[in-house]
Amino acid sequence: MQKQALISVSDKSNLLEFATFLVNQGYKILSTGGTYKHLQENGIEVTEVKDVTGFPEILDGRVKSLHPAIHGGIMARRSDENHMATIAEHGINPIDIVIVNLYPFFEKMNTGLSEAEMIEFIDIGGPSMLRSSAKNFYDVTVITDVNDYQKVMDEITENGATSIETRKLCAGKVFNLTAAYDAAISSYILGDDFPQFLESSYEKVMDLRYGENPHQKAAYYVDKTKNGAMKDFEYLQGKELSFNNIRDMDLAYKVVAEFDETTCCAVKHSTPCGVAIGETVVDAYLKAYECDPMSIFGGIIAFNKEVDGKTAVELNKIFLEIVIAPAFTEEALEIFKAKKNVRIIKVNNPVSDKVTYVKVDGGLIVQSTDNQFSSDLKVVTEVQPTEKQMTDLVFAQKIVKWVKSNAIVVATNGQAYGIGGGQTNRIWAAQQAIERAKENVQDELVLASDAFFPFRDVVDFAAENGITAIIQPGGSIKDEDSIKACNEHGIPMVVTGMRHFMH
């Protein structure tokens, strides 16, 4: 009995070479629609599926391969005499190889198509054939990945057939693909960030150098259903990325994305160590650098504006892991070549996360992204902040949201001078931030806190060290103690009513 291969693909990469190989190996090729025409036009002998089923394609091609003559040939177990007798009785020939990839639903998401147009990219026959073939991997070779063509050709050439190990591997890839494909469709139709079953549709785009530590393996996956700043970025120069690199890139770029003004953020060990607004990109960088010249060494630098040559010259003066921005001038890229290991990353998409995930042992915590700031700012003290103080308070608040709790940011003139975070109590974070800031500037400093003050100790310490205004969420049962302390010291306090913990 002649061996058969069914081919129905949207990605026709390397297809002609593979189909020609199969024909030369004695396979009869079955195909549908555009694939059939493509093979026929290129001189490959091919039989249309409708000539096997005895039934034409109907409903604008929605129904063509969903037929017992196809699925019977795929699903029949070759070692089962009853199965083989049944398909013989109905004139069905076994199908030994199935090569299918799916309608490009992934690729059409986020392209502005209407719902009616998107629905037409939901593949039905393709996943059905793939799942049938994968279930019967003891007898059927199913291929969804064009990178597997060569392996299959090599094994058939050497052994006359594929190995069970290869068939099983290919079957596993099928269920991996269809799970992600169905998850993408579910996400699109439901539009729910918290569905009953948490679907996942991520594709590996690179193996990473290592995880948090060199002995840990890691890989980077991107969301197939949504765009985002860390998706489709351009790798313009430098070494391979590590787990920590990508996590820090993400944080640094999210900080600068908070601002319309030209802004630079330096990140080290997953926390900001310098943030500043500048008249120019180089000005913003030099101000961010001033916050903590020691920590910025070996860090990640992000900008929300194009990096020019003058800035590149300054950046090249120290060791940096990554420079990330929405654009780079040709002059800047040429200058960066002098530091061939520094990674230059161009971001092509805006920050757009709607939910965040935290993996715990045996579970996953999902929450909406902290992408809001309070618009209901209330001055709760007798002294009112000046216009300049209010501007600096809002600036500091936008940064403190991205610092590990407990978090304090001290700033003035659109420049962070002290950042204290990750402390187990708030007074330690305040001491760290204020003492760091006072090394560089003494006057007009303001302070932002990510959460309320459970005691007046932060206010007292701030006042003793020259802090001129405070912004904090409020909400403590001892709010009045902090307000009273501010009034005693003559410091204006603004309450936002919105906490920004980041654990």
Short mmCIF file of C-alpha atoms in Angstrom, two decimals:
data_model
loop_
_atom_site.label_atom_id
_atom_site.label_comp_id
_atom_site.label_asym_id
_atom_site.label_seq_id
_atom_site.Cartn_x
_atom_site.Cartn_y
_atom_site.Cartn_z
CA MET A 1 0.00 0.00 0.00
CA GLN A 2 1.38 3.39 -0.99
CA LYS A 3 2.40 5.62 1.88
CA GLN A 4 0.53 8.93 2.17
CA ALA A 5 1.40 12.40 3.47
CA LEU A 6 -1.18 15.13 4.01
CA ILE A 7 0.11 18.69 3.69
CA SER A 8 -1.88 21.83 4.55
CA VAL A 9 0.23 24.78 5.60
CA SER A 10 0.13 28.57 5.71
CA ASP A 11 3.91 28.77 6.24
CA LYS A 12 5.41 27.39 3.03
CA SER A 13 9.05 27.80 4.05
CA ASN A 14 11.16 24.92 2.70
CA LEU A 15 7.96 23.12 1.70
CA LEU A 16 8.86 22.38 -1.91
CA GLU A 17 12.11 20.67 -0.92
CA PHE A 18 10.32 18.55 1.68
CA ALA A 19 7.39 17.64 -0.60
CA THR A 20 9.76 16.69 -3.41
CA PHE A 21 11.67 14.47 -1.00
CA LEU A 22 8.46 12.70 0.07
CA VAL A 23 7.40 12.09 -3.53
CA ASN A 24 10.84 10.65 -4.31
CA GLN A 25 10.43 8.36 -1.30
CA GLY A 26 7.20 7.00 -2.74
CA TYR A 27 4.67 9.02 -0.77
CA LYS A 28 1.36 10.13 -2.28
CA ILE A 29 0.75 13.78 -1.38
CA LEU A 30 -2.71 14.94 -0.31
CA SER A 31 -3.44 18.60 0.09
CA THR A 32 -6.04 21.36 0.30
CA GLY A 33 -6.70 24.89 -0.91
CA GLY A 34 -3.72 27.18 -1.29
CA THR A 35 -1.21 24.48 -0.44
CA TYR A 36 -2.58 22.23 -3.19
CA LYS A 37 -2.27 25.05 -5.73
CA HIS A 38 1.24 25.92 -4.56
CA LEU A 39 2.47 22.34 -4.92
CA GLN A 40 0.75 21.82 -8.25
CA GLU A 41 2.10 25.06 -9.70
CA ASN A 42 5.60 23.96 -8.77
CA GLY A 43 5.33 20.64 -10.58
CA ILE A 44 4.78 18.38 -7.59
CA GLU A 45 2.28 15.58 -8.10
CA VAL A 46 -0.50 16.13 -5.57
CA THR A 47 -4.05 14.91 -4.96
CA GLU A 48 -6.70 17.26 -3.65
CA VAL A 49 -8.42 16.16 -0.43
CA LYS A 50 -11.87 16.49 -1.99
CA ASP A 51 -10.90 13.72 -4.44
CA VAL A 52 -10.22 11.46 -1.44
CA THR A 53 -13.33 12.36 0.55
CA GLY A 54 -15.63 12.49 -2.46
CA PHE A 55 -17.03 15.69 -1.01
CA PRO A 56 -16.22 19.25 -2.09
CA GLU A 57 -14.96 21.99 0.18
CA ILE A 58 -17.99 23.88 1.51
CA LEU A 59 -18.84 26.97 3.55
CA ASP A 60 -16.07 29.09 2.01
CA GLY A 61 -13.48 26.43 2.89
CA ARG A 62 -14.56 26.09 6.52
CA VAL A 63 -15.22 22.38 5.95
CA LYS A 64 -12.82 20.38 3.82
CA SER A 65 -10.72 17.92 5.86
CA LEU A 66 -13.29 17.11 8.57
CA HIS A 67 -14.20 13.74 7.08
CA PRO A 68 -13.81 10.03 8.05
CA ALA A 69 -11.74 9.40 4.92
CA ILE A 70 -9.11 11.73 6.38
CA HIS A 71 -9.39 11.19 10.13
CA GLY A 72 -9.92 7.44 9.72
CA GLY A 73 -6.66 7.25 7.77
CA ILE A 74 -4.89 9.22 10.50
CA MET A 75 -6.42 7.64 13.60
CA ALA A 76 -6.35 3.94 12.68
CA ARG A 77 -3.90 1.99 14.85
CA ARG A 78 -1.75 -0.07 12.51
CA SER A 79 -1.29 -2.81 15.10
CA ASP A 80 -5.05 -3.21 15.62
CA GLU A 81 -6.50 -5.72 13.14
CA ASN A 82 -10.06 -4.41 13.68
CA HIS A 83 -8.98 -0.85 12.95
CA MET A 84 -7.20 -1.88 9.78
CA ALA A 85 -10.11 -4.04 8.66
CA THR A 86 -12.54 -1.18 9.27
CA ILE A 87 -10.71 1.37 7.17
CA ALA A 88 -10.16 -1.24 4.44
CA GLU A 89 -13.88 -1.95 4.44
CA HIS A 90 -14.59 1.73 3.85
CA GLY A 91 -11.86 2.19 1.25
CA ILE A 92 -9.73 4.42 3.51
CA ASN A 93 -5.97 4.39 3.10
CA PRO A 94 -3.69 5.13 6.09
CA ILE A 95 -2.08 8.55 6.26
CA ASP A 96 1.46 8.27 7.60
CA ILE A 97 2.69 11.85 7.72
CA VAL A 98 0.68 14.98 8.47
CA ILE A 99 2.23 18.42 7.94
CA VAL A 100 -0.05 21.21 9.14
CA ASN A 101 0.37 24.69 10.53
CA LEU A 102 -2.49 26.86 11.62
CA TYR A 103 -4.30 29.94 10.38
CA PRO A 104 -2.28 32.92 11.64
CA PHE A 105 -4.53 33.88 14.55
CA PHE A 106 -1.51 34.84 16.67
CA GLU A 107 -0.18 37.16 14.00
CA LYS A 108 -3.54 38.87 13.42
CA MET A 109 -4.10 39.82 17.04
CA ASN A 110 -3.46 43.48 17.85
CA THR A 111 -3.60 44.43 14.15
CA GLY A 112 -6.93 46.25 14.35
CA LEU A 113 -9.07 43.64 12.59
CA SER A 114 -12.76 43.51 13.41
CA GLU A 115 -14.21 40.67 15.45
CA ALA A 116 -15.82 39.17 12.33
CA GLU A 117 -12.46 39.23 10.53
CA MET A 118 -10.63 37.70 13.50
CA ILE A 119 -13.11 34.84 13.74
CA GLU A 120 -12.20 33.77 10.21
CA PHE A 121 -8.63 33.20 11.43
CA ILE A 122 -9.76 30.61 13.98
CA ASP A 123 -8.58 27.31 12.51
CA ILE A 124 -10.81 24.26 13.06
CA GLY A 125 -9.70 21.60 10.60
CA GLY A 126 -6.00 22.19 11.25
CA PRO A 127 -6.07 21.61 15.03
CA SER A 128 -8.37 18.62 14.51
CA MET A 129 -5.91 16.95 12.12
CA LEU A 130 -2.98 17.82 14.36
CA ARG A 131 -4.60 16.39 17.47
CA SER A 132 -5.70 13.24 15.65
CA SER A 133 -2.18 12.70 14.34
CA ALA A 134 -0.53 13.49 17.66
CA LYS A 135 -2.77 11.06 19.53
CA ASN A 136 -1.73 8.34 17.10
CA PHE A 137 2.01 9.14 17.24
CA TYR A 138 2.90 5.44 17.52
CA ASP A 139 2.06 5.24 13.81
CA VAL A 140 1.86 8.80 12.45
CA THR A 141 4.50 11.50 12.08
CA VAL A 142 2.95 14.93 12.62
CA ILE A 143 4.91 18.08 11.84
CA THR A 144 4.04 21.65 12.87
CA ASP A 145 7.54 23.08 12.94
CA VAL A 146 9.37 23.63 9.66
CA ASN A 147 12.63 23.14 11.57
CA ASP A 148 11.72 19.46 11.90
CA TYR A 149 11.66 18.83 8.13
CA GLN A 150 15.36 18.07 7.95
CA LYS A 151 15.30 15.67 10.90
CA VAL A 152 12.39 13.74 9.37
CA MET A 153 14.10 13.59 5.98
CA ASP A 154 17.33 12.35 7.56
CA GLU A 155 15.58 9.56 9.47
CA ILE A 156 13.53 8.42 6.48
CA THR A 157 16.68 8.40 4.34
CA GLU A 158 18.60 6.34 6.89
CA ASN A 159 15.89 4.04 8.25
CA GLY A 160 12.95 4.20 5.84
CA ALA A 161 10.77 5.74 8.57
CA THR A 162 10.90 8.12 11.51
CA SER A 163 11.81 6.86 14.97
CA ILE A 164 9.26 6.59 17.75
CA GLU A 165 11.28 9.16 19.70
CA THR A 166 10.90 11.70 16.89
CA ARG A 167 7.21 10.96 16.45
CA LYS A 168 6.61 11.40 20.16
CA LEU A 169 8.57 14.66 20.25
CA CYS A 170 6.60 16.03 17.29
CA ALA A 171 3.32 14.96 18.93
CA GLY A 172 4.26 16.83 22.10
CA LYS A 173 4.93 19.93 20.04
CA VAL A 174 1.41 19.65 18.62
CA PHE A 175 -0.30 19.77 21.99
CA ASN A 176 2.02 22.53 23.12
CA LEU A 177 1.03 24.57 20.04
CA THR A 178 -2.70 23.89 20.15
CA ALA A 179 -2.84 24.69 23.86
CA ALA A 180 -1.27 28.11 23.18
CA TYR A 181 -3.45 28.62 20.10
CA ASP A 182 -6.66 27.87 22.00
CA ALA A 183 -5.48 30.06 24.87
CA ALA A 184 -5.02 32.98 22.49
CA ILE A 185 -8.52 32.51 21.08
CA SER A 186 -9.96 32.21 24.57
CA SER A 187 -8.18 35.38 25.67
CA TYR A 188 -9.48 37.27 22.63
CA ILE A 189 -13.10 36.15 22.98
CA LEU A 190 -13.38 36.33 26.77
CA GLY A 191 -11.45 39.55 27.21
CA ASP A 192 -11.17 38.71 30.91
CA ASP A 193 -7.97 39.23 32.88
CA PHE A 194 -9.16 36.76 35.52
CA PRO A 195 -10.87 33.84 33.74
CA GLN A 196 -11.87 30.60 35.46
CA PHE A 197 -8.91 28.83 33.87
CA LEU A 198 -5.77 30.88 33.40
CA GLU A 199 -4.80 30.46 29.76
CA SER A 200 -1.21 30.88 28.69
CA SER A 201 0.03 31.69 25.21
CA TYR A 202 3.73 32.45 25.28
CA GLU A 203 6.42 31.57 22.74
CA LYS A 204 10.10 31.07 23.48
CA VAL A 205 12.19 33.61 21.61
CA MET A 206 15.57 32.92 23.17
CA ASP A 207 17.51 30.82 25.60
CA LEU A 208 19.18 33.07 28.14
CA ARG A 209 22.77 32.93 29.30
CA TYR A 210 21.55 31.82 32.73
CA GLY A 211 18.91 32.57 35.36
CA GLU A 212 19.31 34.64 38.51
CA ASN A 213 22.54 32.71 39.12
CA PRO A 214 24.91 31.03 36.66
CA HIS A 215 23.90 27.52 37.75
CA GLN A 216 20.23 28.18 36.85
CA LYS A 217 18.88 27.68 33.34
CA ALA A 218 16.53 30.26 31.83
CA ALA A 219 14.63 31.16 28.67
CA TYR A 220 12.65 34.18 27.52
CA TYR A 221 9.06 33.88 26.30
CA VAL A 222 6.85 36.57 24.79
CA ASP A 223 3.09 36.89 24.97
CA LYS A 224 1.49 35.84 21.67
CA THR A 225 -1.73 37.72 22.46
CA LYS A 226 -0.50 41.14 23.60
CA ASN A 227 2.16 43.69 22.74
CA GLY A 228 4.46 45.29 25.29
CA ALA A 229 7.74 47.10 25.75
CA MET A 230 9.66 43.88 26.31
CA LYS A 231 8.18 42.22 23.22
CA ASP A 232 9.71 42.65 19.76
CA PHE A 233 12.55 44.83 21.04
CA GLU A 234 15.55 45.13 18.74
CA TYR A 235 18.88 43.78 19.93
CA LEU A 236 21.30 46.22 18.32
CA GLN A 237 24.56 45.25 20.01
CA GLY A 238 26.14 43.31 22.85
CA LYS A 239 26.34 40.00 24.66
CA GLU A 240 23.45 37.62 25.17
CA LEU A 241 20.87 38.56 27.77
CA SER A 242 20.43 36.92 31.16
CA PHE A 243 17.35 36.50 33.35
CA ASN A 244 18.33 39.49 35.53
CA ASN A 245 19.03 41.65 32.47
CA ILE A 246 15.52 41.32 31.12
CA ARG A 247 13.87 41.85 34.49
CA ASP A 248 15.92 45.01 35.09
CA MET A 249 15.29 46.25 31.54
CA ASP A 250 11.58 45.90 32.13
CA LEU A 251 11.67 47.87 35.39
CA ALA A 252 13.93 50.62 34.07
CA TYR A 253 11.81 51.22 30.99
CA LYS A 254 8.58 51.21 32.99
CA VAL A 255 9.98 53.97 35.20
CA VAL A 256 10.87 56.29 32.33
CA ALA A 257 7.54 55.53 30.66
CA GLU A 258 5.82 57.26 33.60
CA PHE A 259 7.08 60.62 32.34
CA ASP A 260 6.38 62.81 29.33
CA GLU A 261 9.51 64.84 29.98
CA THR A 262 12.95 63.61 28.90
CA THR A 263 13.82 61.09 31.61
CA CYS A 264 16.60 58.67 32.51
CA CYS A 265 16.40 55.79 34.97
CA ALA A 266 19.27 53.68 36.26
CA VAL A 267 18.44 50.26 37.73
CA LYS A 268 20.64 47.93 39.74
CA HIS A 269 19.51 44.63 41.24
CA SER A 270 15.87 45.20 40.34
CA THR A 271 15.49 48.61 41.97
CA PRO A 272 15.99 52.15 40.69
CA CYS A 273 19.24 53.73 41.85
CA GLY A 274 18.89 57.00 39.94
CA VAL A 275 16.07 58.82 38.14
CA ALA A 276 16.02 62.32 36.71
CA ILE A 277 14.29 64.64 34.25
CA GLY A 278 16.54 66.73 32.03
CA GLU A 279 16.44 69.42 29.39
CA THR A 280 18.30 67.01 27.12
CA VAL A 281 18.95 63.26 27.17
CA VAL A 282 22.54 63.71 28.33
CA ASP A 283 21.38 66.12 31.03
CA ALA A 284 18.87 63.57 32.31
CA TYR A 285 21.58 60.89 32.40
CA LEU A 286 24.12 63.02 34.26
CA LYS A 287 21.51 63.91 36.88
CA ALA A 288 20.46 60.27 37.28
CA TYR A 289 24.12 59.28 37.60
CA GLU A 290 24.60 61.87 40.35
CA CYS A 291 22.06 60.10 42.59
CA ASP A 292 24.30 57.05 43.14
CA PRO A 293 27.50 56.86 41.07
CA MET A 294 28.59 53.70 42.85
CA SER A 295 25.44 51.64 42.29
CA ILE A 296 24.99 52.73 38.68
CA PHE A 297 28.25 50.95 37.78
CA GLY A 298 27.29 47.73 35.99
CA GLY A 299 23.64 48.78 35.88
CA ILE A 300 20.90 49.21 33.31
CA ILE A 301 20.17 52.66 31.87
CA ALA A 302 16.80 53.47 30.30
CA PHE A 303 15.63 56.56 28.43
CA ASN A 304 12.21 57.56 27.13
CA LYS A 305 13.70 59.63 24.29
CA GLU A 306 16.21 59.03 21.49
CA VAL A 307 19.82 58.58 22.62
CA ASP A 308 22.26 60.83 20.77
CA GLY A 309 26.01 60.81 20.30
CA LYS A 310 26.75 63.20 23.16
CA THR A 311 24.89 60.91 25.57
CA ALA A 312 26.63 57.83 24.19
CA VAL A 313 30.02 59.41 24.92
CA GLU A 314 29.04 59.90 28.57
CA LEU A 315 27.58 56.41 28.87
CA ASN A 316 30.78 54.87 27.54
CA LYS A 317 32.77 56.37 30.41
CA ILE A 318 31.61 53.65 32.82
CA PHE A 319 30.80 49.96 32.67
CA LEU A 320 27.12 49.38 31.92
CA GLU A 321 25.22 46.18 31.20
CA ILE A 322 22.44 47.64 29.05
CA VAL A 323 21.25 50.87 27.47
CA ILE A 324 17.60 50.75 26.47
CA ALA A 325 15.62 53.43 24.65
CA PRO A 326 12.97 53.92 21.95
CA ALA A 327 15.58 55.13 19.46
CA PHE A 328 19.30 55.72 18.90
CA THR A 329 21.01 58.03 16.43
CA GLU A 330 23.49 56.52 13.99
CA GLU A 331 26.22 58.53 15.70
CA ALA A 332 25.31 57.00 19.07
CA LEU A 333 25.37 53.46 17.68
CA GLU A 334 28.80 54.08 16.16
CA ILE A 335 30.13 55.36 19.49
CA PHE A 336 28.73 52.36 21.39
CA LYS A 337 30.76 50.02 19.16
CA ALA A 338 33.78 50.96 21.27
CA LYS A 339 32.12 49.02 24.11
CA LYS A 340 31.18 45.89 22.19
CA ASN A 341 29.82 44.03 25.21
CA VAL A 342 27.30 46.66 26.28
CA ARG A 343 23.84 45.60 25.16
CA ILE A 344 21.98 48.23 23.14
CA ILE A 345 18.22 47.60 23.11
CA LYS A 346 15.68 49.50 21.02
CA VAL A 347 12.10 49.36 22.29
CA ASN A 348 9.35 49.30 19.66
CA ASN A 349 6.17 48.97 21.74
CA PRO A 350 4.74 51.04 24.59
CA VAL A 351 4.39 49.73 28.13
CA SER A 352 1.04 47.96 28.19
CA ASP A 353 0.87 45.35 30.97
CA LYS A 354 -2.63 44.94 32.41
CA VAL A 355 -1.86 42.11 34.83
CA THR A 356 1.16 40.88 36.73
CA TYR A 357 1.94 37.32 37.80
CA VAL A 358 3.90 35.94 40.73
CA LYS A 359 4.75 32.25 40.75
CA VAL A 360 4.52 30.49 44.09
CA ASP A 361 5.13 26.83 44.80
CA GLY A 362 2.14 25.07 43.25
CA GLY A 363 0.29 28.21 42.26
CA LEU A 364 0.21 31.58 40.57
CA ILE A 365 -0.89 34.92 42.02
CA VAL A 366 -2.44 37.24 39.45
CA GLN A 367 -3.27 40.91 39.96
CA SER A 368 -4.09 43.97 37.90
CA THR A 369 -1.04 46.10 37.19
CA ASP A 370 -0.37 49.09 39.44
CA ASN A 371 -0.70 51.62 36.65
CA GLN A 372 -2.62 54.37 38.43
CA PHE A 373 -1.82 57.46 40.42
CA SER A 374 -4.25 59.26 42.67
CA SER A 375 -5.83 62.39 41.23
CA ASP A 376 -7.26 63.28 44.63
CA LEU A 377 -4.27 64.82 46.36
CA LYS A 378 -5.15 66.36 49.73
CA VAL A 379 -3.05 68.74 51.77
CA VAL A 380 -3.69 67.69 55.38
CA THR A 381 -1.37 70.12 57.17
CA GLU A 382 -1.64 73.77 58.17
CA VAL A 383 1.23 74.64 55.83
CA GLN A 384 0.51 74.41 52.09
CA PRO A 385 3.19 73.11 49.69
CA THR A 386 4.59 75.55 47.18
CA GLU A 387 4.08 74.94 43.48
CA LYS A 388 7.67 73.74 43.19
CA GLN A 389 7.28 71.40 46.14
CA MET A 390 4.10 69.91 44.66
CA THR A 391 5.86 69.30 41.33
CA ASP A 392 8.74 67.56 43.11
CA LEU A 393 6.36 65.53 45.28
CA VAL A 394 4.52 64.20 42.25
CA PHE A 395 7.85 63.41 40.57
CA ALA A 396 9.06 61.48 43.63
CA GLN A 397 5.75 59.63 43.92
CA LYS A 398 6.09 58.33 40.34
CA ILE A 399 9.46 56.83 41.27
CA VAL A 400 8.61 55.41 44.68
CA LYS A 401 6.00 53.18 43.05
CA TRP A 402 8.84 51.22 41.41
CA VAL A 403 11.04 50.84 44.50
CA LYS A 404 10.81 47.70 46.64
CA SER A 405 8.76 48.16 49.80
CA ASN A 406 9.33 49.66 52.27
CA ALA A 407 10.24 52.51 49.93
CA ILE A 408 11.25 56.14 50.32
CA VAL A 409 12.39 58.54 47.58
CA VAL A 410 13.98 61.92 48.28
CA ALA A 411 14.11 64.39 45.41
CA THR A 412 14.23 67.98 44.23
CA ASN A 413 14.16 69.78 40.89
CA GLY A 414 13.06 66.68 38.96
CA GLN A 415 15.97 64.65 40.26
CA ALA A 416 16.10 61.78 42.74
CA TYR A 417 18.92 62.18 45.25
CA GLY A 418 18.12 59.38 47.66
CA ILE A 419 16.30 56.07 47.15
CA GLY A 420 15.73 53.69 50.03
CA GLY A 421 13.91 50.42 49.47
CA GLY A 422 13.51 46.80 50.42
CA GLN A 423 13.75 47.55 54.14
CA THR A 424 11.72 45.74 56.77
CA ASN A 425 10.70 49.00 58.42
CA ARG A 426 9.99 52.44 57.05
CA ILE A 427 12.36 54.43 59.25
CA TRP A 428 15.33 52.46 57.91
CA ALA A 429 14.26 53.18 54.32
CA ALA A 430 13.89 56.87 55.21
CA GLN A 431 17.29 57.03 56.89
CA GLN A 432 18.91 55.34 53.90
CA ALA A 433 17.30 57.68 51.36
CA ILE A 434 17.80 60.91 53.31
CA GLU A 435 21.40 60.24 54.28
CA ARG A 436 22.20 59.37 50.65
CA ALA A 437 20.52 62.55 49.40
CA LYS A 438 22.35 64.81 51.88
CA GLU A 439 25.68 63.73 50.43
CA ASN A 440 24.79 65.76 47.33
CA VAL A 441 22.26 68.43 48.28
CA GLN A 442 20.99 70.03 51.48
CA ASP A 443 18.09 72.26 50.48
CA GLU A 444 14.54 71.96 49.10
CA LEU A 445 14.39 68.18 49.39
CA VAL A 446 10.98 66.49 49.40
CA LEU A 447 10.11 62.95 50.44
CA ALA A 448 7.72 60.37 49.01
CA SER A 449 6.64 57.15 50.72
CA ASP A 450 4.99 54.15 49.05
CA ALA A 451 2.75 53.51 52.09
CA PHE A 452 1.48 55.25 55.20
CA PHE A 453 3.52 56.08 58.31
CA PRO A 454 2.55 53.83 61.23
CA PHE A 455 4.52 56.14 63.53
CA ARG A 456 5.68 59.75 63.48
CA ASP A 457 9.34 58.69 63.52
CA VAL A 458 9.76 59.16 59.75
CA VAL A 459 8.36 62.71 59.95
CA ASP A 460 10.62 63.61 62.88
CA PHE A 461 13.71 62.20 61.19
CA ALA A 462 12.80 63.94 57.92
CA ALA A 463 12.33 67.29 59.63
CA GLU A 464 15.61 66.99 61.52
CA ASN A 465 17.38 66.42 58.20
CA GLY A 466 15.99 69.25 56.12
CA ILE A 467 13.06 67.62 54.28
CA THR A 468 10.69 70.42 53.26
CA ALA A 469 7.56 68.50 52.15
CA ILE A 470 6.14 64.96 52.29
CA ILE A 471 3.74 62.92 50.16
CA GLN A 472 2.32 59.62 51.39
CA PRO A 473 -0.87 57.56 50.94
CA GLY A 474 -2.31 57.96 54.43
CA GLY A 475 -4.71 55.42 55.86
CA SER A 476 -2.97 54.58 59.13
CA ILE A 477 -4.89 54.67 62.39
CA LYS A 478 -2.08 57.02 63.47
CA ASP A 479 -2.38 59.45 60.56
CA GLU A 480 -3.11 62.24 63.01
CA ASP A 481 0.22 61.62 64.76
CA SER A 482 2.09 62.17 61.50
CA ILE A 483 0.01 65.21 60.59
CA LYS A 484 0.59 66.68 64.05
CA ALA A 485 4.34 66.08 63.68
CA CYS A 486 4.35 67.87 60.30
CA ASN A 487 2.49 70.82 61.79
CA GLU A 488 4.98 70.99 64.66
CA HIS A 489 7.88 71.08 62.19
CA GLY A 490 6.15 73.38 59.69
CA ILE A 491 6.29 70.76 56.90
CA PRO A 492 3.45 70.43 54.36
CA MET A 493 2.09 66.92 53.92
CA VAL A 494 0.10 65.68 50.93
CA VAL A 495 -2.00 62.51 51.22
CA THR A 496 -2.86 60.53 48.07
CA GLY A 497 -5.18 57.83 49.40
CA MET A 498 -3.42 55.27 47.17
CA ARG A 499 -0.74 52.86 48.37
CA HIS A 500 2.02 51.61 46.02
CA PHE A 501 3.61 48.57 47.65
CA MET A 502 5.97 46.62 45.41
CA HIS A 503 7.15 43.45 47.11
#
